[in-house]
Amino acid sequence: MNFSGKTAISTGAASGMGLLFSQCFAELGGNVLMCDVNEEVLQEKVAEINAKGAGRAVGIVCDVRDYAQVCAARDKAVEEFGSIDLMANFAGGTAVRMLKVDPELEFPDIPIDVYDWGIDVNLKGQFYFAHAVMKQMREQKSGLIINIGSITGMEGDGRGMDYPTAKSGVMFGLTKSLAQYGSKYGVRCVCISPGPVLTRTAMAKMKTLLGRAAEPQEIIDLILFIASEKGQFINGENIMIDGGRNAMTRSMG
């Protein structure tokens, strides 16, 4: 795979899969605009990528819940690199975990602003970036939007309800709708929905038919394939990469 001359935007890019994607895309010759709220770590990671001398990275502080900041990130990518060929929406997380909510609190007792945060980051953040970058992609008549779903969007979560609510909306309504609109302008949209991934050690406890969680690189490799010349016929689809977890009977889970 060679992404020389191509530009990607990655959210959640200072850590986890957003960072791994940025590193891999740049190693394959591409340029990447890395977005995150943690400026210090973000700039450190940008410098590390640029020191390798393959593709080029630029960092920008961006809260995906703020549409003005999202548009500023889009404009920065075009200003620096001239195009946006790939939008990768990695920023996300379950609000009750990210905001360290008391584990004794149940759904009706958890403050609604916790759930607002989760829906804003996991659903509206991806929606905002899609809306913003589609203007550029429509003009250049090409592009790929990668949404990130989750096995939780299929299974639900009786406590962290913001997460499956947001992810299921991304996996089906948003992804299909973007593919429908984008088809007029040569723009594709695909959702990648992982099962357990070893970005956190706790994920190893989730069962799959393959008996293990995914390595983060396995998720990124799928995204890079879809973005490559070999993946151009994939569009409007939610692709589960979950080791067969979604195929398990409920008694096995």
Coordinates of C-alpha atoms in Angstrom, one line a residue:
M1 CA 0.0 0.0 0.0
N2 CA 1.2 3.5 -0.8
F3 CA -0.6 6.6 0.3
S4 CA 1.9 9.1 -1.1
G5 CA 0.2 12.4 -1.9
K6 CA -2.9 11.4 0.1
T7 CA -4.2 13.2 3.2
A8 CA -6.0 11.7 6.2
I9 CA -7.6 13.3 9.2
S10 CA -7.5 11.2 12.4
T11 CA -9.4 12.1 15.6
G12 CA -8.4 10.8 19.0
A13 CA -4.9 10.8 17.5
A14 CA -2.7 11.3 20.5
S15 CA -3.3 7.7 21.7
G16 CA -4.8 4.3 21.0
M17 CA -6.0 3.4 17.5
G18 CA -6.2 7.0 16.4
L19 CA -2.5 7.3 17.0
L20 CA -1.7 3.9 15.5
F21 CA -3.6 4.7 12.3
S22 CA -1.7 8.1 12.0
Q23 CA 1.6 6.3 12.4
C24 CA 0.8 3.6 9.8
F25 CA -0.7 6.1 7.3
A26 CA 2.4 8.2 7.5
E27 CA 4.7 5.2 7.3
L28 CA 3.0 4.4 4.0
G29 CA 3.7 7.9 2.6
G30 CA 0.6 9.7 3.5
N31 CA 0.0 13.1 5.2
V32 CA -2.1 13.1 8.3
L33 CA -3.8 15.9 10.4
M34 CA -3.9 14.6 13.9
C35 CA -6.7 15.9 16.1
D36 CA -6.9 15.5 19.9
V37 CA -7.7 17.5 23.1
N38 CA -4.4 16.6 24.7
E39 CA -2.1 19.2 23.1
E40 CA 1.1 18.2 24.9
V41 CA 1.0 14.5 24.0
L42 CA -0.4 15.2 20.6
Q43 CA 2.6 17.4 19.6
E44 CA 5.0 14.8 21.0
K45 CA 3.5 12.1 18.8
V46 CA 3.5 14.4 15.8
A47 CA 7.2 15.1 16.3
E48 CA 7.9 11.3 16.5
I49 CA 6.1 10.7 13.2
N50 CA 7.9 13.6 11.4
A51 CA 11.3 12.4 12.7
K52 CA 10.8 9.2 10.7
G53 CA 10.8 11.2 7.4
A54 CA 8.1 9.3 5.5
G55 CA 4.7 11.1 5.3
R56 CA 4.1 14.3 7.2
A57 CA 2.0 14.9 10.3
V58 CA 0.5 18.1 11.6
G59 CA -1.3 18.3 15.0
I60 CA -4.3 20.5 15.9
V61 CA -6.2 20.7 19.2
C62 CA -9.8 19.7 18.5
D63 CA -12.7 18.8 20.7
V64 CA -15.0 16.8 18.4
R65 CA -18.0 18.1 20.3
D66 CA -17.3 21.7 19.0
Y67 CA -18.3 22.2 15.4
A68 CA -16.3 25.3 15.0
Q69 CA -13.1 23.4 16.1
V70 CA -14.1 20.6 13.7
C71 CA -14.3 23.0 10.8
A72 CA -11.0 24.6 11.8
A73 CA -9.4 21.1 11.6
R74 CA -10.8 20.6 8.2
D75 CA -9.5 23.9 7.0
K76 CA -6.1 23.2 8.5
A77 CA -5.9 19.9 6.6
V78 CA -6.7 21.6 3.3
E79 CA -4.3 24.5 4.0
E80 CA -1.4 22.2 4.8
F81 CA -2.0 19.4 2.3
G82 CA -4.5 20.5 -0.3
S83 CA -7.0 17.7 0.0
I84 CA -8.8 15.4 2.4
D85 CA -8.8 11.9 1.1
L86 CA -9.6 10.0 4.2
M87 CA -11.5 10.9 7.4
A88 CA -11.0 8.5 10.3
N89 CA -13.3 9.0 13.3
F90 CA -11.5 7.3 16.2
A91 CA -12.4 9.7 19.0
G92 CA -14.8 8.0 21.5
G93 CA -15.3 6.1 24.6
T94 CA -18.0 5.0 27.1
A95 CA -18.8 8.1 29.2
V96 CA -19.2 6.2 32.6
R97 CA -15.6 4.9 32.2
M98 CA -14.1 8.0 30.6
L99 CA -15.6 10.4 33.2
K100 CA -14.9 7.9 36.1
V101 CA -18.5 7.7 37.3
D102 CA -19.1 5.9 40.6
P103 CA -19.6 2.2 39.7
E104 CA -22.4 1.9 42.2
L105 CA -24.6 4.3 40.3
E106 CA -27.3 2.8 38.1
F107 CA -28.7 4.2 34.9
P108 CA -31.4 6.5 36.3
D109 CA -29.0 7.9 39.0
I110 CA -26.1 8.8 36.6
P111 CA -26.3 12.5 35.8
I112 CA -27.7 13.2 32.4
D113 CA -24.7 15.4 31.5
V114 CA -22.5 12.2 31.6
Y115 CA -24.7 10.7 28.9
D116 CA -24.7 14.0 27.0
W117 CA -20.9 13.8 26.9
G118 CA -21.0 10.3 25.5
I119 CA -23.6 10.9 22.8
D120 CA -21.8 14.2 21.8
V121 CA -18.4 12.5 21.5
N122 CA -19.4 9.2 20.0
L123 CA -22.3 10.2 17.7
K124 CA -22.2 14.0 17.1
G125 CA -18.4 14.0 16.8
Q126 CA -18.5 11.6 13.9
F127 CA -21.5 13.4 12.4
Y128 CA -19.8 16.8 12.8
F129 CA -16.6 15.7 11.0
A130 CA -18.6 14.0 8.2
H131 CA -20.6 17.2 7.7
A132 CA -17.5 19.3 7.6
V133 CA -15.2 17.2 5.4
M134 CA -18.0 16.4 3.0
K135 CA -17.8 20.0 1.7
Q136 CA -14.2 19.4 0.7
M137 CA -14.8 15.9 -0.6
R138 CA -17.7 17.1 -2.7
E139 CA -15.6 19.7 -4.3
Q140 CA -12.7 17.4 -5.1
K141 CA -15.2 14.6 -6.1
S142 CA -13.4 11.9 -4.0
G143 CA -12.9 10.8 -0.5
L144 CA -13.5 8.1 2.1
I145 CA -15.1 8.6 5.5
I146 CA -14.4 5.8 8.1
N147 CA -16.8 5.7 11.0
I148 CA -16.0 3.6 14.1
G149 CA -18.7 1.5 15.6
S150 CA -18.5 -1.2 18.2
I151 CA -19.8 -4.6 19.1
T152 CA -21.6 -2.8 21.9
G153 CA -23.8 -1.2 19.3
M154 CA -25.2 -4.7 18.6
E155 CA -25.3 -5.9 22.2
G156 CA -26.3 -2.9 24.3
D157 CA -25.1 -1.9 27.7
G158 CA -27.5 -1.6 30.6
R159 CA -25.5 1.1 32.4
G160 CA -23.3 2.9 29.8
M161 CA -26.3 3.5 27.5
D162 CA -24.8 6.5 25.7
Y163 CA -22.3 4.2 24.0
P164 CA -24.4 1.6 22.3
T165 CA -27.0 4.3 21.5
A166 CA -24.4 6.4 19.7
K167 CA -22.5 3.6 18.1
S168 CA -25.6 1.9 16.6
G169 CA -26.6 5.2 15.1
V170 CA -23.2 5.5 13.5
M171 CA -23.1 1.9 12.3
F172 CA -26.4 2.0 10.4
G173 CA -28.1 5.4 10.0
L174 CA -25.1 7.6 9.6
T175 CA -23.0 5.3 7.5
K176 CA -25.6 4.4 5.1
S177 CA -26.9 7.9 4.7
L178 CA -23.4 9.3 4.1
A179 CA -22.8 6.6 1.4
Q180 CA -26.1 7.5 -0.3
Y181 CA -25.3 11.2 -0.4
G182 CA -21.6 10.8 -1.2
S183 CA -22.2 8.4 -4.1
K184 CA -23.1 11.4 -6.3
Y185 CA -19.6 12.9 -5.7
G186 CA -17.3 9.8 -5.6
V187 CA -17.3 9.8 -1.8
R188 CA -17.5 6.5 0.1
C189 CA -18.4 5.8 3.8
V190 CA -17.7 2.6 5.6
C191 CA -18.1 1.8 9.3
I192 CA -15.6 -0.5 11.1
S193 CA -17.1 -2.0 14.3
P194 CA -14.5 -3.8 16.5
G195 CA -15.2 -6.3 19.2
P196 CA -12.7 -6.4 22.1
V197 CA -9.4 -4.8 21.2
L198 CA -6.3 -4.8 23.3
T199 CA -6.1 -1.1 23.7
R200 CA -7.1 -1.9 27.3
T201 CA -6.2 -5.0 29.2
A202 CA -9.8 -5.4 30.4
M203 CA -10.8 -6.2 26.8
A204 CA -9.0 -9.6 27.1
K205 CA -11.9 -10.7 29.3
M206 CA -14.5 -10.4 26.6
K207 CA -15.3 -13.7 24.9
T208 CA -15.1 -14.3 21.2
L209 CA -15.4 -17.4 19.0
L210 CA -11.7 -17.1 18.3
G211 CA -10.9 -17.1 22.0
R212 CA -9.0 -13.8 22.1
A213 CA -9.3 -10.0 21.6
A214 CA -8.0 -8.3 18.5
E215 CA -4.6 -6.6 18.3
P216 CA -5.1 -2.9 17.5
Q217 CA -3.0 -3.4 14.3
E218 CA -5.7 -5.9 13.0
I219 CA -8.3 -3.1 13.0
I220 CA -6.0 -0.6 11.4
D221 CA -5.0 -3.0 8.7
L222 CA -8.6 -3.4 7.7
I223 CA -9.1 0.3 7.5
L224 CA -5.9 0.7 5.3
F225 CA -7.2 -2.0 3.0
I226 CA -10.5 -0.3 2.5
A227 CA -8.7 3.0 1.8
S228 CA -6.3 1.3 -0.7
E229 CA -6.9 0.7 -4.3
K230 CA -7.9 -2.9 -3.5
G231 CA -10.8 -1.8 -1.3
Q232 CA -12.6 0.7 -3.6
F233 CA -15.8 -1.4 -4.0
I234 CA -16.6 -1.4 -0.3
N235 CA -19.2 1.3 0.5
G236 CA -22.1 2.0 2.8
E237 CA -21.4 -1.1 4.9
N238 CA -20.9 -1.8 8.6
I239 CA -18.1 -4.3 8.9
M240 CA -17.8 -6.3 12.2
I241 CA -14.2 -7.3 13.1
D242 CA -15.0 -9.0 16.4
G243 CA -13.5 -12.5 16.3
G244 CA -17.0 -13.9 15.9
R245 CA -18.4 -12.4 19.1
N246 CA -21.6 -11.2 17.3
A247 CA -22.1 -14.7 16.0
M248 CA -22.0 -16.2 19.5
T249 CA -25.2 -17.5 21.1
R250 CA -26.3 -15.4 24.0
S251 CA -25.5 -18.3 26.4
M252 CA -21.9 -18.2 25.2
G253 CA -21.5 -14.5 26.0

